[in-house]
PDB file of C-alpha atoms (C1' of nucleotides) in Angstrom:
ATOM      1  CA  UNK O   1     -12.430 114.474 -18.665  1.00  0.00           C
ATOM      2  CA  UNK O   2      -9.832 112.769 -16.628  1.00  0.00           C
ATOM      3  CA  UNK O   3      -7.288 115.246 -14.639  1.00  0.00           C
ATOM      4  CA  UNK O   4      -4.249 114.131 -16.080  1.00  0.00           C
ATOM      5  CA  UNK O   5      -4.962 115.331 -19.255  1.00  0.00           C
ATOM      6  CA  UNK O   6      -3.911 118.427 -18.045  1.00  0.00           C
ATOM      7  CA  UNK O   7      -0.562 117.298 -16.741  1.00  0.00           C
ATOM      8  CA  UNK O   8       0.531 115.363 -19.698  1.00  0.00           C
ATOM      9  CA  UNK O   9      -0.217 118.612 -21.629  1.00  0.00           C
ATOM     10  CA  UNK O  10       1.654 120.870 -19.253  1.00  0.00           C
ATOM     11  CA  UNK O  11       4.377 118.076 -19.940  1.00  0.00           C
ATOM     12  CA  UNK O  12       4.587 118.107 -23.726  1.00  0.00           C
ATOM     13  CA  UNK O  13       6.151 121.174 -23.843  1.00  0.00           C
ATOM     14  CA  UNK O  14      10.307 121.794 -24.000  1.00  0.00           C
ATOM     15  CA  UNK O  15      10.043 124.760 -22.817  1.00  0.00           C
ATOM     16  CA  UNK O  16       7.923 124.230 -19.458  1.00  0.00           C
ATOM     17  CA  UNK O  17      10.809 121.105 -18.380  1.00  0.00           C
ATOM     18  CA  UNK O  18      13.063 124.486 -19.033  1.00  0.00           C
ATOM     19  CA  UNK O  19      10.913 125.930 -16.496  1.00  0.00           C
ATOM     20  CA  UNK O  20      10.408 123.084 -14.032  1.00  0.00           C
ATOM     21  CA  UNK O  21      14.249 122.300 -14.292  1.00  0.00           C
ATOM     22  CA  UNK O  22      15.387 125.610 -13.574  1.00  0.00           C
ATOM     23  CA  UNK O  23      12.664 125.508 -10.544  1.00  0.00           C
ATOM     24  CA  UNK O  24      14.702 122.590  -9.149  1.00  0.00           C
ATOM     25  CA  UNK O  25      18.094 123.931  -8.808  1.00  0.00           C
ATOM     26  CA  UNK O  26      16.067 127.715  -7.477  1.00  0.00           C
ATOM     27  CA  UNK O  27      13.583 126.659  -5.189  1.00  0.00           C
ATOM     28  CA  UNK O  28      11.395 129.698  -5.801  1.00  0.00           C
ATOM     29  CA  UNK O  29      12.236 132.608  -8.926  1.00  0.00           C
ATOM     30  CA  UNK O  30       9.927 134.540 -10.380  1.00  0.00           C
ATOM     31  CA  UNK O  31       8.749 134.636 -13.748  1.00  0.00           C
ATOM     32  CA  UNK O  32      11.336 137.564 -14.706  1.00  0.00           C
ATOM     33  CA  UNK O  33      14.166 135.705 -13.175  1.00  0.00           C
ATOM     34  CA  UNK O  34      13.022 132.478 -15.020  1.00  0.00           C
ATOM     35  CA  UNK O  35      12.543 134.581 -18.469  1.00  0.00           C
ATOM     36  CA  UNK O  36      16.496 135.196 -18.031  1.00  0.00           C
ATOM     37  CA  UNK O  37      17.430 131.415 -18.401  1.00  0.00           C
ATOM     38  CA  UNK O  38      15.261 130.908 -21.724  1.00  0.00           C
ATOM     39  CA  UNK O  39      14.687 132.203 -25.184  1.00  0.00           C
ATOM     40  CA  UNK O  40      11.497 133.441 -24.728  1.00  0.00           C
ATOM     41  CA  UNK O  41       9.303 136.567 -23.478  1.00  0.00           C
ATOM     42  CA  UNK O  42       8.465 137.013 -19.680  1.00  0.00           C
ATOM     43  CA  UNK O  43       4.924 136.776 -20.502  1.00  0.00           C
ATOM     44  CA  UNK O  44       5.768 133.510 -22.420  1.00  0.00           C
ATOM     45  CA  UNK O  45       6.677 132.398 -19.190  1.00  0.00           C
ATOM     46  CA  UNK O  46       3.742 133.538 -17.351  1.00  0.00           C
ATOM     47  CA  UNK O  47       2.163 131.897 -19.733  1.00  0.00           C
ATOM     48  CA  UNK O  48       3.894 128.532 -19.022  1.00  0.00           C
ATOM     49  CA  UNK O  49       3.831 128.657 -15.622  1.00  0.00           C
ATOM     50  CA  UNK O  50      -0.575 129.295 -15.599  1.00  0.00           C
ATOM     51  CA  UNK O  51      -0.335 125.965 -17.399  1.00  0.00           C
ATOM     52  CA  UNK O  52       1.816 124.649 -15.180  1.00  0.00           C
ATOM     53  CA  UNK O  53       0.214 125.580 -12.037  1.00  0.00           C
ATOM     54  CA  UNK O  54      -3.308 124.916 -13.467  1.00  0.00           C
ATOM     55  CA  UNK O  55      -1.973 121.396 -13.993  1.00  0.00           C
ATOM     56  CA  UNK O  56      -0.563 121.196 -10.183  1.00  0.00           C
ATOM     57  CA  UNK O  57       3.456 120.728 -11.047  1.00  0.00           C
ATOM     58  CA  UNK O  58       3.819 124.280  -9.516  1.00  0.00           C
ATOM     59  CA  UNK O  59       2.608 126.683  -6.823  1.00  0.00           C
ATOM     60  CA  UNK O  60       2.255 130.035  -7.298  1.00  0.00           C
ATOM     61  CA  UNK O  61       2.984 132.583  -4.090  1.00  0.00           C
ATOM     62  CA  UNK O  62       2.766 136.433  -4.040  1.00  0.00           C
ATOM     63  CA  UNK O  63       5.653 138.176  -1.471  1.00  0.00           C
ATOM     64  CA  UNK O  64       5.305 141.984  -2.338  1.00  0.00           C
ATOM     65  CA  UNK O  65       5.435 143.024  -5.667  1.00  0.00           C
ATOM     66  CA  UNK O  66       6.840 139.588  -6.957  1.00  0.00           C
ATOM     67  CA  UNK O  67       4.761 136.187  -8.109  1.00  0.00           C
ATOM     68  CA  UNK O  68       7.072 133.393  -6.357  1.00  0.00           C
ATOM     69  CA  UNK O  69       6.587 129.864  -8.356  1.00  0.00           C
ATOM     70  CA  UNK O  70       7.975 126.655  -6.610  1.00  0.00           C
ATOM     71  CA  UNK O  71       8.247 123.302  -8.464  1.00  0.00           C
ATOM     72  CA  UNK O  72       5.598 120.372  -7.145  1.00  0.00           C
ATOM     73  CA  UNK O  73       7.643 116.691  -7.424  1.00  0.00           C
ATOM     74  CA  UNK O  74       4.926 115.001  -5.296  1.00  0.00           C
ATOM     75  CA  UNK O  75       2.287 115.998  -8.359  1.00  0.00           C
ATOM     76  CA  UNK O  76       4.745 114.405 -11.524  1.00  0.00           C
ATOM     77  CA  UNK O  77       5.042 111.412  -8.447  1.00  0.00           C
ATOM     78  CA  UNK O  78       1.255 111.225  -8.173  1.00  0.00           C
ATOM     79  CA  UNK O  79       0.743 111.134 -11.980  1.00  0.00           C
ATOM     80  CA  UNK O  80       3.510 108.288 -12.435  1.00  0.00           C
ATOM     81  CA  UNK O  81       1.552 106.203 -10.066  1.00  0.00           C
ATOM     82  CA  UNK O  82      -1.318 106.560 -11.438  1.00  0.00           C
ATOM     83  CA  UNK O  83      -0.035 105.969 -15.332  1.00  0.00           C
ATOM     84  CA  UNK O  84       1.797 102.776 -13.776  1.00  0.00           C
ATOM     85  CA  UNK O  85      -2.038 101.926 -12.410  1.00  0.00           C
ATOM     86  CA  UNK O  86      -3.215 102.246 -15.780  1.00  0.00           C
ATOM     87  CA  UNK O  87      -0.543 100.362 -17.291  1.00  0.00           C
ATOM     88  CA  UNK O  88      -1.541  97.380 -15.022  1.00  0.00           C
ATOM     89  CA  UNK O  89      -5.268  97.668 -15.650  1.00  0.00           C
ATOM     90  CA  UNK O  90      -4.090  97.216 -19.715  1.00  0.00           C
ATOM     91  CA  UNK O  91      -2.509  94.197 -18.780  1.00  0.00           C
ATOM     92  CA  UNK O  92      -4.811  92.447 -16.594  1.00  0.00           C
ATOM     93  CA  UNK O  93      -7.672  92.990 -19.412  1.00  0.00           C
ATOM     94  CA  UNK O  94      -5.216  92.006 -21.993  1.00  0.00           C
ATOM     95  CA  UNK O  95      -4.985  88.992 -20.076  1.00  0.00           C
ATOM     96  CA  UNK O  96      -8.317  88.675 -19.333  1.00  0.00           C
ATOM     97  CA  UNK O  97      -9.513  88.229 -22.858  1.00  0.00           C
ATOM     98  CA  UNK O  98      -6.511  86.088 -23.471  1.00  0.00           C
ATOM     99  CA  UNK O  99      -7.786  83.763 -21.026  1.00  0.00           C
ATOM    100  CA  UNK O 100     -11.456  83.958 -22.520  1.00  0.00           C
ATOM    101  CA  UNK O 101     -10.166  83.429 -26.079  1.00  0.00           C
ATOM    102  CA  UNK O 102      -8.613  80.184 -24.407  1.00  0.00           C
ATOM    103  CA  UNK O 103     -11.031  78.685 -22.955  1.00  0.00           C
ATOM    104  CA  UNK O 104     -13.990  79.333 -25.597  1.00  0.00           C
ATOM    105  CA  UNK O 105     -12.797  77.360 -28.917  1.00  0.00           C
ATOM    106  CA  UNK O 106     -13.998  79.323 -31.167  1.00  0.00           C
ATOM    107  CA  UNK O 107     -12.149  82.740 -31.562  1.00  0.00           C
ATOM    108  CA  UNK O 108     -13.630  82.343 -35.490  1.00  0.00           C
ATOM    109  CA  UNK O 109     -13.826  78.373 -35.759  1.00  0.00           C
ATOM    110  CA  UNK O 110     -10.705  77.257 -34.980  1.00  0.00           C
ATOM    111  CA  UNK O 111     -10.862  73.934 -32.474  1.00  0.00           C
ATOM    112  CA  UNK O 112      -8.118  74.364 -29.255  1.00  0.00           C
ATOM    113  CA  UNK O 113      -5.410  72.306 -29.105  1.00  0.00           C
ATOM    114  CA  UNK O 114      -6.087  68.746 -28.926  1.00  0.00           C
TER     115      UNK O 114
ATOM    116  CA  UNK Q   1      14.876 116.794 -27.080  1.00  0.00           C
ATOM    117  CA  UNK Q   2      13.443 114.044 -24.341  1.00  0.00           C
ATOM    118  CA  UNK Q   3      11.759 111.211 -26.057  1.00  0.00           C
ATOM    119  CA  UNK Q   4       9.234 111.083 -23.444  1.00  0.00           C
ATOM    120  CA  UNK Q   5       7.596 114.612 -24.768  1.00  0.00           C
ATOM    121  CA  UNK Q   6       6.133 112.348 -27.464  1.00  0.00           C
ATOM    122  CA  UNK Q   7       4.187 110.457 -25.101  1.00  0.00           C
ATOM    123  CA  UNK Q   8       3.279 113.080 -23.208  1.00  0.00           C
ATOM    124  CA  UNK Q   9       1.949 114.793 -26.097  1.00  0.00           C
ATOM    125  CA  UNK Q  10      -0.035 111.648 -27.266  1.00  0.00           C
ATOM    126  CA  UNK Q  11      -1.088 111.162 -23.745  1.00  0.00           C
ATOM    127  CA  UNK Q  12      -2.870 114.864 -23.673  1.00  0.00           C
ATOM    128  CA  UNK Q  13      -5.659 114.008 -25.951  1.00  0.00           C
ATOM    129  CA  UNK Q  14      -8.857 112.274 -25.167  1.00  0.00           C
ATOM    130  CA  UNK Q  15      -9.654 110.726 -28.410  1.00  0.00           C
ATOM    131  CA  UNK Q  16      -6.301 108.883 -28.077  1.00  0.00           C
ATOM    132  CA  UNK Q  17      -7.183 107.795 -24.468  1.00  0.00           C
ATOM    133  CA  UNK Q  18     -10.205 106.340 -25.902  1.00  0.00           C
ATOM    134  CA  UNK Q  19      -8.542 104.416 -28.946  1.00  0.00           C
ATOM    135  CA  UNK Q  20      -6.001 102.912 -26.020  1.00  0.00           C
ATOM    136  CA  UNK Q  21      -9.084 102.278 -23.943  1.00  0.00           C
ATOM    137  CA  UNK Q  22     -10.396 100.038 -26.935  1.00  0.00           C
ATOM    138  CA  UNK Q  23      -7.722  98.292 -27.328  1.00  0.00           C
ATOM    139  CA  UNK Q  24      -7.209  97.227 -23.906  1.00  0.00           C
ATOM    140  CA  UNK Q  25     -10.298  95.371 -24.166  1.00  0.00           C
ATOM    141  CA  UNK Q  26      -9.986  94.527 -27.608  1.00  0.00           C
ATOM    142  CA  UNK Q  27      -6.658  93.366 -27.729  1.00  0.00           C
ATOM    143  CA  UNK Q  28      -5.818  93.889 -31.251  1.00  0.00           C
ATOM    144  CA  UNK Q  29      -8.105  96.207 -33.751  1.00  0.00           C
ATOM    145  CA  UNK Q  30      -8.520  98.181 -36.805  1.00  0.00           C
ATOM    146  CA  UNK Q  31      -8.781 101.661 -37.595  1.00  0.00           C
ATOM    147  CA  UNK Q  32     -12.212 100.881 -38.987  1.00  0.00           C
ATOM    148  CA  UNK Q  33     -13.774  99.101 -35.975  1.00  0.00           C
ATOM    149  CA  UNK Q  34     -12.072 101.657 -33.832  1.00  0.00           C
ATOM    150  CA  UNK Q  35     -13.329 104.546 -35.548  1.00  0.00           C
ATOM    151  CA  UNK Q  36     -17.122 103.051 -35.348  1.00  0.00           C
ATOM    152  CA  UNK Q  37     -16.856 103.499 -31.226  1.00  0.00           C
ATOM    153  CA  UNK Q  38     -15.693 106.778 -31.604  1.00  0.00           C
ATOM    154  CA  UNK Q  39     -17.886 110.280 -32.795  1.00  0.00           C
ATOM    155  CA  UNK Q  40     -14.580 110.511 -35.811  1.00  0.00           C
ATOM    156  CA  UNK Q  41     -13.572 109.670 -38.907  1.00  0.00           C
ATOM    157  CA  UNK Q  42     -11.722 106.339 -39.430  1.00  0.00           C
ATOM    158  CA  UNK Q  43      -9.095 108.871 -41.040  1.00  0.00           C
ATOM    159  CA  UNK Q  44      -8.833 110.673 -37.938  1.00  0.00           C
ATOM    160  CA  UNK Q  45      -8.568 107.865 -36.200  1.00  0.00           C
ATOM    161  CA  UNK Q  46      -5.262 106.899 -38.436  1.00  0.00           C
ATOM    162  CA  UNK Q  47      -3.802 109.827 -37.985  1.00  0.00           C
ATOM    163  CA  UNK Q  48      -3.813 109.131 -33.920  1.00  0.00           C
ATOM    164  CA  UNK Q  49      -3.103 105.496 -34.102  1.00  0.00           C
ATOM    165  CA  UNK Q  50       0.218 107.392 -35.782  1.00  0.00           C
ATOM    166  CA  UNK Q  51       0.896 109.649 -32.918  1.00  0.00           C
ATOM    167  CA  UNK Q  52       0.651 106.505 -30.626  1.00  0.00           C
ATOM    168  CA  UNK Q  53       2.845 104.667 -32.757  1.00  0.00           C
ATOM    169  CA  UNK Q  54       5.482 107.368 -33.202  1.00  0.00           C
ATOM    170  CA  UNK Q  55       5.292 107.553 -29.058  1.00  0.00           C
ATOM    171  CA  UNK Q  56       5.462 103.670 -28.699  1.00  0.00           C
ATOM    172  CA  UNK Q  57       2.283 103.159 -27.217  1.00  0.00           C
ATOM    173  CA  UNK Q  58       0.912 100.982 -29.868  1.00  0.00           C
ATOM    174  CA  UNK Q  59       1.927  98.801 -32.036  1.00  0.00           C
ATOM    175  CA  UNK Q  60       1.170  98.113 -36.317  1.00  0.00           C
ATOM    176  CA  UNK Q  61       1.124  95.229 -37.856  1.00  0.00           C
ATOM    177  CA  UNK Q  62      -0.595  94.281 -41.052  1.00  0.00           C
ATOM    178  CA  UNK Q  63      -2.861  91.202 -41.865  1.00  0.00           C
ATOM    179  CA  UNK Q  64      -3.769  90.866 -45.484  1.00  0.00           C
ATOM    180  CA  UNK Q  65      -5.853  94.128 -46.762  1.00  0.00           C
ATOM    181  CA  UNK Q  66      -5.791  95.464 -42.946  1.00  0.00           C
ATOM    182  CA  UNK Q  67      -3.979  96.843 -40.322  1.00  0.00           C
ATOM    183  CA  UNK Q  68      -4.511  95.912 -36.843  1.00  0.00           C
ATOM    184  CA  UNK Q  69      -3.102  97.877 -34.034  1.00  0.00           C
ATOM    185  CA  UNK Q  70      -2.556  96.975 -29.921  1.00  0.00           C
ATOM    186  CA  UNK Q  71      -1.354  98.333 -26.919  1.00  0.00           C
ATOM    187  CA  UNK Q  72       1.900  98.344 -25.557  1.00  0.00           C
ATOM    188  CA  UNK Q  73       1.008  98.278 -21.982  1.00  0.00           C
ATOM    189  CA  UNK Q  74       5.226  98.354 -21.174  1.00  0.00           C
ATOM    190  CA  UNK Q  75       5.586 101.733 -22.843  1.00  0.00           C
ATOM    191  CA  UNK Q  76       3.066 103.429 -20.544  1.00  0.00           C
ATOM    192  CA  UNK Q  77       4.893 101.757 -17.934  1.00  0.00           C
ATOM    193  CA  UNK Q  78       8.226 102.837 -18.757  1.00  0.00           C
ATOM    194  CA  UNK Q  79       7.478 106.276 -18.800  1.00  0.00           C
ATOM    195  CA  UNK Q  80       5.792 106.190 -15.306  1.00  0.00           C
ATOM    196  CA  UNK Q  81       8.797 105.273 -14.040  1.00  0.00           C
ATOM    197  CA  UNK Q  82      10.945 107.714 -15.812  1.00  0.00           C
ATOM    198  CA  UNK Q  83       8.732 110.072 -14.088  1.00  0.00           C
ATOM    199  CA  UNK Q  84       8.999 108.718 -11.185  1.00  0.00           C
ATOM    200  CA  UNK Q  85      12.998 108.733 -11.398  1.00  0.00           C
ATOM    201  CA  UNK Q  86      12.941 112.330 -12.749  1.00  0.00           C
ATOM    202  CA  UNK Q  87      10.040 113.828  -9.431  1.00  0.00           C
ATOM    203  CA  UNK Q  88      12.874 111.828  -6.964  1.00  0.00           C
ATOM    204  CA  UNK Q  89      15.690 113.754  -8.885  1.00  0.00           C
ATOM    205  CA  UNK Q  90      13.911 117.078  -8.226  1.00  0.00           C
ATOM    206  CA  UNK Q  91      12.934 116.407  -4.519  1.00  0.00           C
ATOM    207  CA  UNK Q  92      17.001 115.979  -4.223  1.00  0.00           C
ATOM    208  CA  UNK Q  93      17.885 118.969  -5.755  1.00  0.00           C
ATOM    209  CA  UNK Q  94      15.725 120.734  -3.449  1.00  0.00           C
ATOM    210  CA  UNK Q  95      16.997 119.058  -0.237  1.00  0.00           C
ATOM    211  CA  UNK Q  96      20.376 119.926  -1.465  1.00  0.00           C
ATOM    212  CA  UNK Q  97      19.771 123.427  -1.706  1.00  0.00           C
ATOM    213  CA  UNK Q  98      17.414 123.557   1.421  1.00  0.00           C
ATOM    214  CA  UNK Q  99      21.356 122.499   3.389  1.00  0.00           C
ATOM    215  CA  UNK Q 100      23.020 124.815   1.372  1.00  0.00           C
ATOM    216  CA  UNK Q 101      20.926 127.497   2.653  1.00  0.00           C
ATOM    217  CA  UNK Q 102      20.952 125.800   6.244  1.00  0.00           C
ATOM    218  CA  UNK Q 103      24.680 126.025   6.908  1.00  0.00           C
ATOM    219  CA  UNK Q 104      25.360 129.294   4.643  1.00  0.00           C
ATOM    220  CA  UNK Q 105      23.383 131.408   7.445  1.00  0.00           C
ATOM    221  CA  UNK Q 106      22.125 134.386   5.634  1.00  0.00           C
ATOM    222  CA  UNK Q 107      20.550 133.906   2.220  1.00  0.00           C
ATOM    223  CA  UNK Q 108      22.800 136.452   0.019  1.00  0.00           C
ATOM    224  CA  UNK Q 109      26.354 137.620   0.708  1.00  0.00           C
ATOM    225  CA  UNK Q 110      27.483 135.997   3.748  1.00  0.00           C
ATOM    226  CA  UNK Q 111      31.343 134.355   3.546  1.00  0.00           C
ATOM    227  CA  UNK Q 112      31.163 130.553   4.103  1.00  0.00           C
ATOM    228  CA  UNK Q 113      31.867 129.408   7.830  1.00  0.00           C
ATOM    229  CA  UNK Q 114      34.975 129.784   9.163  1.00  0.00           C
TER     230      UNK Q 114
ATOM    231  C1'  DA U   1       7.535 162.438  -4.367  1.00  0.00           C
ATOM    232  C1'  DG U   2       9.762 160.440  -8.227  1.00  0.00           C
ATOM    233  C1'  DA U   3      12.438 156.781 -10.436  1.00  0.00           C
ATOM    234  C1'  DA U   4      12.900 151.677 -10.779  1.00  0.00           C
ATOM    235  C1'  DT U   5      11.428 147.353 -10.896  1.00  0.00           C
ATOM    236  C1'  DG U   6       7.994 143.704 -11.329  1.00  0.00           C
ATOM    237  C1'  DT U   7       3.171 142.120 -12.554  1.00  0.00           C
ATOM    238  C1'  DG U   8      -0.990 141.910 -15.109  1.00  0.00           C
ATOM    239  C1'  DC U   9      -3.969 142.560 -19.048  1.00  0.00           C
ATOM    240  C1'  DA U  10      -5.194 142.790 -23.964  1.00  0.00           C
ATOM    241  C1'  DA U  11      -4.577 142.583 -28.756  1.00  0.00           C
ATOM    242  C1'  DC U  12      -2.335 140.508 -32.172  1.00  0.00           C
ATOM    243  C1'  DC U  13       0.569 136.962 -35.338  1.00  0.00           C
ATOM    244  C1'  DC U  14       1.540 132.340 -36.714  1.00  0.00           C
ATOM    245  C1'  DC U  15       1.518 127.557 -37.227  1.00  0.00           C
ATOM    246  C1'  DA U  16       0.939 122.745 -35.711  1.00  0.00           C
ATOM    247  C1'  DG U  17      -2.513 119.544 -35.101  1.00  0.00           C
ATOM    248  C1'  DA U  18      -7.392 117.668 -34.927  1.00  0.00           C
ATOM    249  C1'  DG U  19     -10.753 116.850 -38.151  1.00  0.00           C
ATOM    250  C1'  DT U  20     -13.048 116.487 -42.675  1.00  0.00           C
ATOM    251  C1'  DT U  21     -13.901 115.079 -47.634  1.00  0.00           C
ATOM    252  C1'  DG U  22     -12.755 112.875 -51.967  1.00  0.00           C
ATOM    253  C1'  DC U  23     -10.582 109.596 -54.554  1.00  0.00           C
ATOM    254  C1'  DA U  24      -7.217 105.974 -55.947  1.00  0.00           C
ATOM    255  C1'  DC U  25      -5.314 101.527 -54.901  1.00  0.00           C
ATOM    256  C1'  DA U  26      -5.090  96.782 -52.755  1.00  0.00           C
ATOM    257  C1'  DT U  27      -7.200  92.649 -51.064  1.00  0.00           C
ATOM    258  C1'  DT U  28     -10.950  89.535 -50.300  1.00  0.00           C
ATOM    259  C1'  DC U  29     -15.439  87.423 -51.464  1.00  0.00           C
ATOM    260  C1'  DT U  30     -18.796  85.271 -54.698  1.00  0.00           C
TER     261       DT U  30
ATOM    262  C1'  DA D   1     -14.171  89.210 -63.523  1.00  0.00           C
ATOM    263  C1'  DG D   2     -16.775  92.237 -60.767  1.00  0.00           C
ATOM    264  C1'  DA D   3     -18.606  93.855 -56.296  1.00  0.00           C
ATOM    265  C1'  DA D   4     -17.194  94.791 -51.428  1.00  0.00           C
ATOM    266  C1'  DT D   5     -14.401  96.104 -48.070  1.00  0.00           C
ATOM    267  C1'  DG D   6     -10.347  98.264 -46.125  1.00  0.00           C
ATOM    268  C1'  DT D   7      -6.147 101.336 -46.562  1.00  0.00           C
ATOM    269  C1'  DG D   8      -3.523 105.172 -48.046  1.00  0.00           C
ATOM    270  C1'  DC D   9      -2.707 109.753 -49.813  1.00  0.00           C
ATOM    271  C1'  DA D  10      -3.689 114.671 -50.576  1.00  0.00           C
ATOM    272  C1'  DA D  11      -5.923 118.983 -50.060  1.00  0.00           C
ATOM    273  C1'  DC D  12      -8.478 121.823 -47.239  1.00  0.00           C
ATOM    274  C1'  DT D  13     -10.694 124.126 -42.900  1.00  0.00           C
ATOM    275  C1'  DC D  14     -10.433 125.798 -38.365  1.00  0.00           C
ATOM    276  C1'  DT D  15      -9.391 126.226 -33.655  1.00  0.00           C
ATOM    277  C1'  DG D  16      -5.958 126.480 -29.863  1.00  0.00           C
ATOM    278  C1'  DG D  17      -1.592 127.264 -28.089  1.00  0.00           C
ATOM    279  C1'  DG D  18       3.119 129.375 -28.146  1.00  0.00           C
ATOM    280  C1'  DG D  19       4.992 133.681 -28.736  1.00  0.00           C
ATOM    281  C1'  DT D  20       5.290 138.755 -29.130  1.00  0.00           C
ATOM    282  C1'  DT D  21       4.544 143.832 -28.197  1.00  0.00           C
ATOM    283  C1'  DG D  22       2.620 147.733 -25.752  1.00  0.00           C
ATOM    284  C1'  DC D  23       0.849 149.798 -21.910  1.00  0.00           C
ATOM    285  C1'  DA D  24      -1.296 150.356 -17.266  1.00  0.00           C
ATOM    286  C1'  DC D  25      -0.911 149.398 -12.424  1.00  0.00           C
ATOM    287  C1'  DA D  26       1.442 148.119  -7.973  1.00  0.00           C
ATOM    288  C1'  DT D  27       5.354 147.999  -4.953  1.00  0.00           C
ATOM    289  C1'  DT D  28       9.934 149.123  -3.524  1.00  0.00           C
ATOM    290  C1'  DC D  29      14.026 152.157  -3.282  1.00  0.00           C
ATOM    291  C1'  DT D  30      16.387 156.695  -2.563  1.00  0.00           C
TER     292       DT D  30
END
DNA sequence: AGAATGTGCAACCCCAGAGTTGCACATTCT
DNA sequence: AGAATGTGCAACTCTGGGGTTGCACATTCT
């Protein structure tokens, strides 16, 4: 369905803001490196970081023998924008029907204000 | 840990998208009539109308024998923003260390400047 | 070439969560 | 009071995702 699906899922994990934090303060690491910083496996963090990079909040580069993953802020940025979009289109039809419940008397039978 | 991973969570699943969708328009429903525009149970349907709850993107409140829920447009909101504040924190922490790395001239042993 | 180091793939375990069904209880309608 | 309608609770199924282990393959180092 919609796109962000996949980010808010990506984002309802502890573990991957472990990984997107760490990503921050690095730059670049590698899923090894990353492992290092976290209770979990290496390939629990390869793992992570598919999802993340499926979902766009990281970019995945090969240099040699190592998988280089760099954290995406313009993607979280992009998705905030477009939940605050959302958030406005819920109020403007929250307001529409306000305004329609108004103006026509009868939301069951009562009569508007004298 | 973050309070925002329950909206996130509740955010990832498209049933739940469509019981918010609903209740944009509607502006205040059951879990009966919502269930009805929906291929689920009206028990299923409870059980995500709790998630949202829990999360603080809708609100219960009961009327006689039934429960109508709505929207909280503000706590979609919120959370954009929080986003928003936490993609800004990250693209600082990178500039930072893109300096660091400026004036420290090679990338792993060299003594600071002089 | 051989040892080290780093990835990638596959099989497997485990549990939270999405969904269902069945039934009891509360409220409204006639 | 009795029929309808709407909630709430409990038990159960089943799939997906988080996590692990084991091993094969690629690249770098000496």
């Amino acid at each position: 369905m919609i796109a962000e699906l996949e980010v808010f899922a990506a984002l309802a994990d502890p573990t991957r803001w472990g990984l997107l934090d760490q990503l921050a303060d690095r730059r670049e690491a590698t899923a090894t490196v990353l492992a290092t910083g976290l209770p979990v496996t290496r390939q629990a963090v390869v793992k992570h970081l598919a999802v993340l990079e499926r979902a766009g909040l990281v970019t995945a580069r090969r240099e040699g023998r190592e998988m280089r993953y760099a954290v995406r802020a313009e993607r979280l940025n992009e998705t905030a924008r477009w939940m605050a979009a959302a958030a406005r289109r819920w109020d403007d039809r929250l307001a529409t029907i306000k305004h329609l419940a108004e103006s026509a008397p009868t939301t069951d039978n009562q009569p508007p204000a004298p």
